[in-house]
Amino acid sequence: MKVFSLLVAWGLLAGMGQAWAVDNGTDLTGQIITHLGQVPERAQPFHEQKDMAALTHPLLSSGVLLFHRPAYLEKNTQAPRPEKLVIDGSMVSIQRGAGSVHNVPLSQSPALALLVTTMRAPLEGDMASLTHDYTLSAQGDLGAWTLNMAPLSPQAVHLVRLVVLKGRNNAIQSLKIVQANGDVQTLTLDP
């Protein structure tokens, strides 16, 4: 679950965007994913709050999120202590402070592979990967939208109850993940 908490940040790497023309004949969910996928590179400061049942106070962190094609996500946590999480293709690397880098091939962890796809697919505009494991629904319009992702697969249900992305145009403003155990992780992108 610790790696999952780190991956939540990746869904928020959508902070820089502009409005795009919309074909009224397509559904909002498809429009959101398509517009998110049209941005090939992103860099955005973030603030994260983790509310966990086992703790009396939320855990707070901040740093910078990076995304670029193909399939590269990076979360650089700067406070309260340095941590770097990199997803590059089919490899996940984690480094805490000046410690050694730990590498995990996605082929060795189906659960981790699912979570990486969950975070990376919206940024890449990959509707097929998302609808394989989630029921998607959206409210609002491209000017201000909410995208809900409810898990379909038994594997996803064991990890997460709901993922909620909120944004404007092709930019994600916040990501909230309610984990299967009830813990909630919310990432907010700085404007």
PDB file of C-alpha atoms in Angstrom:
ATOM      1  CA  MET A   1       0.000   0.000   0.000  1.00  0.00           C
ATOM      2  CA  LYS A   2       2.957   2.370   0.551  1.00  0.00           C
ATOM      3  CA  VAL A   3       3.884   2.241  -3.137  1.00  0.00           C
ATOM      4  CA  PHE A   4       0.213   2.838  -3.975  1.00  0.00           C
ATOM      5  CA  SER A   5       0.228   5.994  -1.861  1.00  0.00           C
ATOM      6  CA  LEU A   6       3.222   7.252  -3.782  1.00  0.00           C
ATOM      7  CA  LEU A   7       1.529   6.542  -7.088  1.00  0.00           C
ATOM      8  CA  VAL A   8      -1.522   8.616  -6.277  1.00  0.00           C
ATOM      9  CA  ALA A   9       0.463  11.703  -7.121  1.00  0.00           C
ATOM     10  CA  TRP A  10       0.883  10.710 -10.719  1.00  0.00           C
ATOM     11  CA  GLY A  11      -2.749  11.230 -11.531  1.00  0.00           C
ATOM     12  CA  LEU A  12      -2.296  14.949 -10.768  1.00  0.00           C
ATOM     13  CA  LEU A  13       0.349  15.673 -13.346  1.00  0.00           C
ATOM     14  CA  ALA A  14      -1.994  17.695 -15.484  1.00  0.00           C
ATOM     15  CA  GLY A  15      -1.685  21.237 -14.277  1.00  0.00           C
ATOM     16  CA  MET A  16      -0.862  23.147 -17.429  1.00  0.00           C
ATOM     17  CA  GLY A  17      -3.640  23.398 -19.921  1.00  0.00           C
ATOM     18  CA  GLN A  18      -5.652  25.501 -22.227  1.00  0.00           C
ATOM     19  CA  ALA A  19      -9.227  25.206 -23.455  1.00  0.00           C
ATOM     20  CA  TRP A  20      -9.827  23.017 -26.487  1.00  0.00           C
ATOM     21  CA  ALA A  21     -12.713  23.005 -28.934  1.00  0.00           C
ATOM     22  CA  VAL A  22     -15.202  20.250 -28.078  1.00  0.00           C
ATOM     23  CA  ASP A  23     -17.386  18.192 -30.353  1.00  0.00           C
ATOM     24  CA  ASN A  24     -20.796  18.189 -28.671  1.00  0.00           C
ATOM     25  CA  GLY A  25     -21.472  14.715 -30.096  1.00  0.00           C
ATOM     26  CA  THR A  26     -18.964  12.970 -27.802  1.00  0.00           C
ATOM     27  CA  ASP A  27     -19.460  12.167 -24.132  1.00  0.00           C
ATOM     28  CA  LEU A  28     -17.773  14.206 -21.407  1.00  0.00           C
ATOM     29  CA  THR A  29     -15.732  11.285 -20.064  1.00  0.00           C
ATOM     30  CA  GLY A  30     -14.172  10.685 -23.470  1.00  0.00           C
ATOM     31  CA  GLN A  31     -13.589  14.399 -23.955  1.00  0.00           C
ATOM     32  CA  ILE A  32     -11.782  14.699 -20.621  1.00  0.00           C
ATOM     33  CA  ILE A  33      -9.486  11.734 -21.277  1.00  0.00           C
ATOM     34  CA  THR A  34      -8.804  12.876 -24.844  1.00  0.00           C
ATOM     35  CA  HIS A  35      -7.941  16.407 -23.719  1.00  0.00           C
ATOM     36  CA  LEU A  36      -5.685  15.198 -20.908  1.00  0.00           C
ATOM     37  CA  GLY A  37      -3.848  13.016 -23.421  1.00  0.00           C
ATOM     38  CA  GLN A  38      -3.164  15.929 -25.771  1.00  0.00           C
ATOM     39  CA  VAL A  39      -0.512  17.409 -23.471  1.00  0.00           C
ATOM     40  CA  PRO A  40       2.805  15.603 -24.113  1.00  0.00           C
ATOM     41  CA  GLU A  41       4.696  17.062 -21.143  1.00  0.00           C
ATOM     42  CA  ARG A  42       3.765  18.478 -17.741  1.00  0.00           C
ATOM     43  CA  ALA A  43       5.534  19.847 -14.650  1.00  0.00           C
ATOM     44  CA  GLN A  44       3.494  20.969 -11.650  1.00  0.00           C
ATOM     45  CA  PRO A  45       4.101  21.743  -7.963  1.00  0.00           C
ATOM     46  CA  PHE A  46       1.817  19.732  -5.641  1.00  0.00           C
ATOM     47  CA  HIS A  47       0.583  19.526  -2.058  1.00  0.00           C
ATOM     48  CA  GLU A  48      -0.570  16.167  -0.742  1.00  0.00           C
ATOM     49  CA  GLN A  49      -2.635  15.185   2.290  1.00  0.00           C
ATOM     50  CA  LYS A  50      -3.018  11.603   3.519  1.00  0.00           C
ATOM     51  CA  ASP A  51      -5.789  10.937   6.031  1.00  0.00           C
ATOM     52  CA  MET A  52      -5.195   7.554   7.603  1.00  0.00           C
ATOM     53  CA  ALA A  53      -7.336   5.817  10.228  1.00  0.00           C
ATOM     54  CA  ALA A  54      -4.216   4.730  12.124  1.00  0.00           C
ATOM     55  CA  LEU A  55      -3.061   8.337  12.610  1.00  0.00           C
ATOM     56  CA  THR A  56      -4.543  11.220  14.601  1.00  0.00           C
ATOM     57  CA  HIS A  57      -3.276  13.896  12.190  1.00  0.00           C
ATOM     58  CA  PRO A  58      -2.988  13.936   8.390  1.00  0.00           C
ATOM     59  CA  LEU A  59       0.380  13.438   6.707  1.00  0.00           C
ATOM     60  CA  LEU A  60       1.328  16.434   4.569  1.00  0.00           C
ATOM     61  CA  SER A  61       3.904  16.610   1.789  1.00  0.00           C
ATOM     62  CA  SER A  62       4.811  18.792  -1.168  1.00  0.00           C
ATOM     63  CA  GLY A  63       7.026  18.709  -4.205  1.00  0.00           C
ATOM     64  CA  VAL A  64       6.950  18.612  -7.999  1.00  0.00           C
ATOM     65  CA  LEU A  65       5.267  16.156 -10.381  1.00  0.00           C
ATOM     66  CA  LEU A  66       6.617  15.543 -13.884  1.00  0.00           C
ATOM     67  CA  PHE A  67       5.193  13.686 -16.872  1.00  0.00           C
ATOM     68  CA  HIS A  68       6.447  13.253 -20.412  1.00  0.00           C
ATOM     69  CA  ARG A  69       5.887  10.831 -23.217  1.00  0.00           C
ATOM     70  CA  PRO A  70       6.400   8.041 -23.598  1.00  0.00           C
ATOM     71  CA  ALA A  71       5.262   6.589 -20.274  1.00  0.00           C
ATOM     72  CA  TYR A  72       7.414   8.635 -17.859  1.00  0.00           C
ATOM     73  CA  LEU A  73       6.102   9.865 -14.503  1.00  0.00           C
ATOM     74  CA  GLU A  74       8.169  11.332 -11.688  1.00  0.00           C
ATOM     75  CA  LYS A  75       7.197  12.505  -8.221  1.00  0.00           C
ATOM     76  CA  ASN A  76       9.844  14.530  -6.410  1.00  0.00           C
ATOM     77  CA  THR A  77       8.748  15.049  -2.821  1.00  0.00           C
ATOM     78  CA  GLN A  78      10.697  17.878  -1.224  1.00  0.00           C
ATOM     79  CA  ALA A  79       8.964  18.225   2.153  1.00  0.00           C
ATOM     80  CA  PRO A  80       8.815  16.961   4.806  1.00  0.00           C
ATOM     81  CA  ARG A  81      11.737  14.839   3.530  1.00  0.00           C
ATOM     82  CA  PRO A  82      13.160  14.104   0.093  1.00  0.00           C
ATOM     83  CA  GLU A  83      11.780  11.148  -1.826  1.00  0.00           C
ATOM     84  CA  LYS A  84      11.838  10.362  -5.529  1.00  0.00           C
ATOM     85  CA  LEU A  85       9.473   7.987  -7.303  1.00  0.00           C
ATOM     86  CA  VAL A  86      10.021   7.341 -11.020  1.00  0.00           C
ATOM     87  CA  ILE A  87       7.865   5.278 -13.349  1.00  0.00           C
ATOM     88  CA  ASP A  88       9.672   4.852 -16.638  1.00  0.00           C
ATOM     89  CA  GLY A  89       8.039   2.433 -19.040  1.00  0.00           C
ATOM     90  CA  SER A  90       7.763  -0.877 -17.208  1.00  0.00           C
ATOM     91  CA  MET A  91      10.072  -0.043 -14.274  1.00  0.00           C
ATOM     92  CA  VAL A  92       9.305   1.693 -10.969  1.00  0.00           C
ATOM     93  CA  SER A  93      12.185   3.213  -8.986  1.00  0.00           C
ATOM     94  CA  ILE A  94      11.964   4.604  -5.457  1.00  0.00           C
ATOM     95  CA  GLN A  95      14.654   6.531  -3.592  1.00  0.00           C
ATOM     96  CA  ARG A  96      14.236   7.979  -0.109  1.00  0.00           C
ATOM     97  CA  GLY A  97      16.659  10.783   0.725  1.00  0.00           C
ATOM     98  CA  ALA A  98      20.224   9.861  -0.201  1.00  0.00           C
ATOM     99  CA  GLY A  99      19.461   6.150   0.192  1.00  0.00           C
ATOM    100  CA  SER A 100      19.796   3.513  -2.459  1.00  0.00           C
ATOM    101  CA  VAL A 101      17.387   3.258  -5.366  1.00  0.00           C
ATOM    102  CA  HIS A 102      14.938   0.342  -5.252  1.00  0.00           C
ATOM    103  CA  ASN A 103      13.721  -0.914  -8.650  1.00  0.00           C
ATOM    104  CA  VAL A 104      10.579  -2.968  -9.218  1.00  0.00           C
ATOM    105  CA  PRO A 105       9.743  -4.323 -12.698  1.00  0.00           C
ATOM    106  CA  LEU A 106       5.995  -4.040 -13.309  1.00  0.00           C
ATOM    107  CA  SER A 107       6.002  -7.579 -14.722  1.00  0.00           C
ATOM    108  CA  GLN A 108       6.781  -8.871 -11.212  1.00  0.00           C
ATOM    109  CA  SER A 109       3.851  -7.097  -9.563  1.00  0.00           C
ATOM    110  CA  PRO A 110       0.430  -7.220 -11.279  1.00  0.00           C
ATOM    111  CA  ALA A 111      -1.097  -5.036  -8.538  1.00  0.00           C
ATOM    112  CA  LEU A 112       1.565  -2.370  -8.992  1.00  0.00           C
ATOM    113  CA  ALA A 113       1.176  -2.580 -12.785  1.00  0.00           C
ATOM    114  CA  LEU A 114      -2.549  -1.936 -12.388  1.00  0.00           C
ATOM    115  CA  LEU A 115      -1.901   1.129 -10.219  1.00  0.00           C
ATOM    116  CA  VAL A 116       0.653   2.522 -12.642  1.00  0.00           C
ATOM    117  CA  THR A 117      -1.825   2.128 -15.493  1.00  0.00           C
ATOM    118  CA  THR A 118      -4.487   3.830 -13.365  1.00  0.00           C
ATOM    119  CA  MET A 119      -2.279   6.875 -12.854  1.00  0.00           C
ATOM    120  CA  ARG A 120      -0.643   7.004 -16.275  1.00  0.00           C
ATOM    121  CA  ALA A 121      -3.593   6.215 -18.560  1.00  0.00           C
ATOM    122  CA  PRO A 122      -5.489   9.503 -18.009  1.00  0.00           C
ATOM    123  CA  LEU A 123      -2.359  11.531 -18.802  1.00  0.00           C
ATOM    124  CA  GLU A 124      -1.756   9.518 -21.947  1.00  0.00           C
ATOM    125  CA  GLY A 125      -5.403   9.727 -23.047  1.00  0.00           C
ATOM    126  CA  ASP A 126      -5.687   5.933 -22.880  1.00  0.00           C
ATOM    127  CA  MET A 127      -9.423   5.298 -22.467  1.00  0.00           C
ATOM    128  CA  ALA A 128      -9.130   1.569 -23.288  1.00  0.00           C
ATOM    129  CA  SER A 129      -6.801   0.902 -20.339  1.00  0.00           C
ATOM    130  CA  LEU A 130      -9.017   2.853 -17.942  1.00  0.00           C
ATOM    131  CA  THR A 131     -12.271   1.182 -18.976  1.00  0.00           C
ATOM    132  CA  HIS A 132     -10.664  -2.247 -18.637  1.00  0.00           C
ATOM    133  CA  ASP A 133     -10.532  -1.844 -14.844  1.00  0.00           C
ATOM    134  CA  TYR A 134     -12.874   1.048 -14.023  1.00  0.00           C
ATOM    135  CA  THR A 135     -16.363   2.329 -14.610  1.00  0.00           C
ATOM    136  CA  LEU A 136     -15.921   5.979 -15.554  1.00  0.00           C
ATOM    137  CA  SER A 137     -18.458   8.757 -15.055  1.00  0.00           C
ATOM    138  CA  ALA A 138     -18.135  12.511 -15.396  1.00  0.00           C
ATOM    139  CA  GLN A 139     -20.036  15.609 -14.342  1.00  0.00           C
ATOM    140  CA  GLY A 140     -19.786  19.238 -15.430  1.00  0.00           C
ATOM    141  CA  ASP A 141     -18.292  20.409 -18.702  1.00  0.00           C
ATOM    142  CA  LEU A 142     -14.763  20.857 -20.004  1.00  0.00           C
ATOM    143  CA  GLY A 143     -14.560  24.221 -18.226  1.00  0.00           C
ATOM    144  CA  ALA A 144     -14.958  22.528 -14.822  1.00  0.00           C
ATOM    145  CA  TRP A 145     -15.263  18.739 -14.612  1.00  0.00           C
ATOM    146  CA  THR A 146     -15.202  15.819 -12.192  1.00  0.00           C
ATOM    147  CA  LEU A 147     -14.196  12.349 -13.364  1.00  0.00           C
ATOM    148  CA  ASN A 148     -15.085   9.404 -11.085  1.00  0.00           C
ATOM    149  CA  MET A 149     -13.323   6.064 -11.520  1.00  0.00           C
ATOM    150  CA  ALA A 150     -14.984   3.118  -9.729  1.00  0.00           C
ATOM    151  CA  PRO A 151     -13.057  -0.172  -9.863  1.00  0.00           C
ATOM    152  CA  LEU A 152     -14.398  -3.115 -11.853  1.00  0.00           C
ATOM    153  CA  SER A 153     -11.711  -5.745 -11.489  1.00  0.00           C
ATOM    154  CA  PRO A 154     -11.303  -7.751  -8.273  1.00  0.00           C
ATOM    155  CA  GLN A 155      -7.639  -6.706  -8.242  1.00  0.00           C
ATOM    156  CA  ALA A 156      -8.537  -2.998  -8.275  1.00  0.00           C
ATOM    157  CA  VAL A 157     -11.300  -3.408  -5.661  1.00  0.00           C
ATOM    158  CA  HIS A 158      -8.746  -4.755  -3.176  1.00  0.00           C
ATOM    159  CA  LEU A 159      -6.727  -1.552  -3.522  1.00  0.00           C
ATOM    160  CA  VAL A 160      -9.135   1.310  -4.093  1.00  0.00           C
ATOM    161  CA  ARG A 161     -12.802   2.175  -3.614  1.00  0.00           C
ATOM    162  CA  LEU A 162     -12.879   5.300  -5.771  1.00  0.00           C
ATOM    163  CA  VAL A 163     -10.616   7.688  -7.671  1.00  0.00           C
ATOM    164  CA  VAL A 164     -11.909  11.233  -8.246  1.00  0.00           C
ATOM    165  CA  LEU A 165     -10.143  13.625 -10.606  1.00  0.00           C
ATOM    166  CA  LYS A 166     -11.247  17.275 -10.752  1.00  0.00           C
ATOM    167  CA  GLY A 167     -10.054  19.725 -13.333  1.00  0.00           C
ATOM    168  CA  ARG A 168     -10.555  22.350 -15.986  1.00  0.00           C
ATOM    169  CA  ASN A 169     -10.021  21.866 -19.703  1.00  0.00           C
ATOM    170  CA  ASN A 170      -6.956  19.609 -20.074  1.00  0.00           C
ATOM    171  CA  ALA A 171      -5.594  20.243 -16.574  1.00  0.00           C
ATOM    172  CA  ILE A 172      -6.168  18.168 -13.449  1.00  0.00           C
ATOM    173  CA  GLN A 173      -6.527  20.348 -10.347  1.00  0.00           C
ATOM    174  CA  SER A 174      -6.928  17.625  -7.739  1.00  0.00           C
ATOM    175  CA  LEU A 175      -6.944  13.890  -7.328  1.00  0.00           C
ATOM    176  CA  LYS A 176      -8.623  12.071  -4.463  1.00  0.00           C
ATOM    177  CA  ILE A 177      -8.202   8.363  -3.865  1.00  0.00           C
ATOM    178  CA  VAL A 178     -10.293   6.509  -1.323  1.00  0.00           C
ATOM    179  CA  GLN A 179      -8.393   3.310  -0.634  1.00  0.00           C
ATOM    180  CA  ALA A 180     -10.108   0.007   0.116  1.00  0.00           C
ATOM    181  CA  ASN A 181      -9.240   0.366   3.826  1.00  0.00           C
ATOM    182  CA  GLY A 182     -10.916   3.808   3.992  1.00  0.00           C
ATOM    183  CA  ASP A 183      -7.739   5.891   4.013  1.00  0.00           C
ATOM    184  CA  VAL A 184      -7.986   8.968   1.799  1.00  0.00           C
ATOM    185  CA  GLN A 185      -5.186  10.592  -0.164  1.00  0.00           C
ATOM    186  CA  THR A 186      -5.728  13.984  -1.800  1.00  0.00           C
ATOM    187  CA  LEU A 187      -3.290  15.736  -4.077  1.00  0.00           C
ATOM    188  CA  THR A 188      -3.811  19.323  -5.085  1.00  0.00           C
ATOM    189  CA  LEU A 189      -1.851  21.031  -7.831  1.00  0.00           C
ATOM    190  CA  ASP A 190      -0.679  24.558  -7.186  1.00  0.00           C
ATOM    191  CA  PRO A 191      -1.966  27.071  -9.732  1.00  0.00           C
TER     192      PRO A 191
END
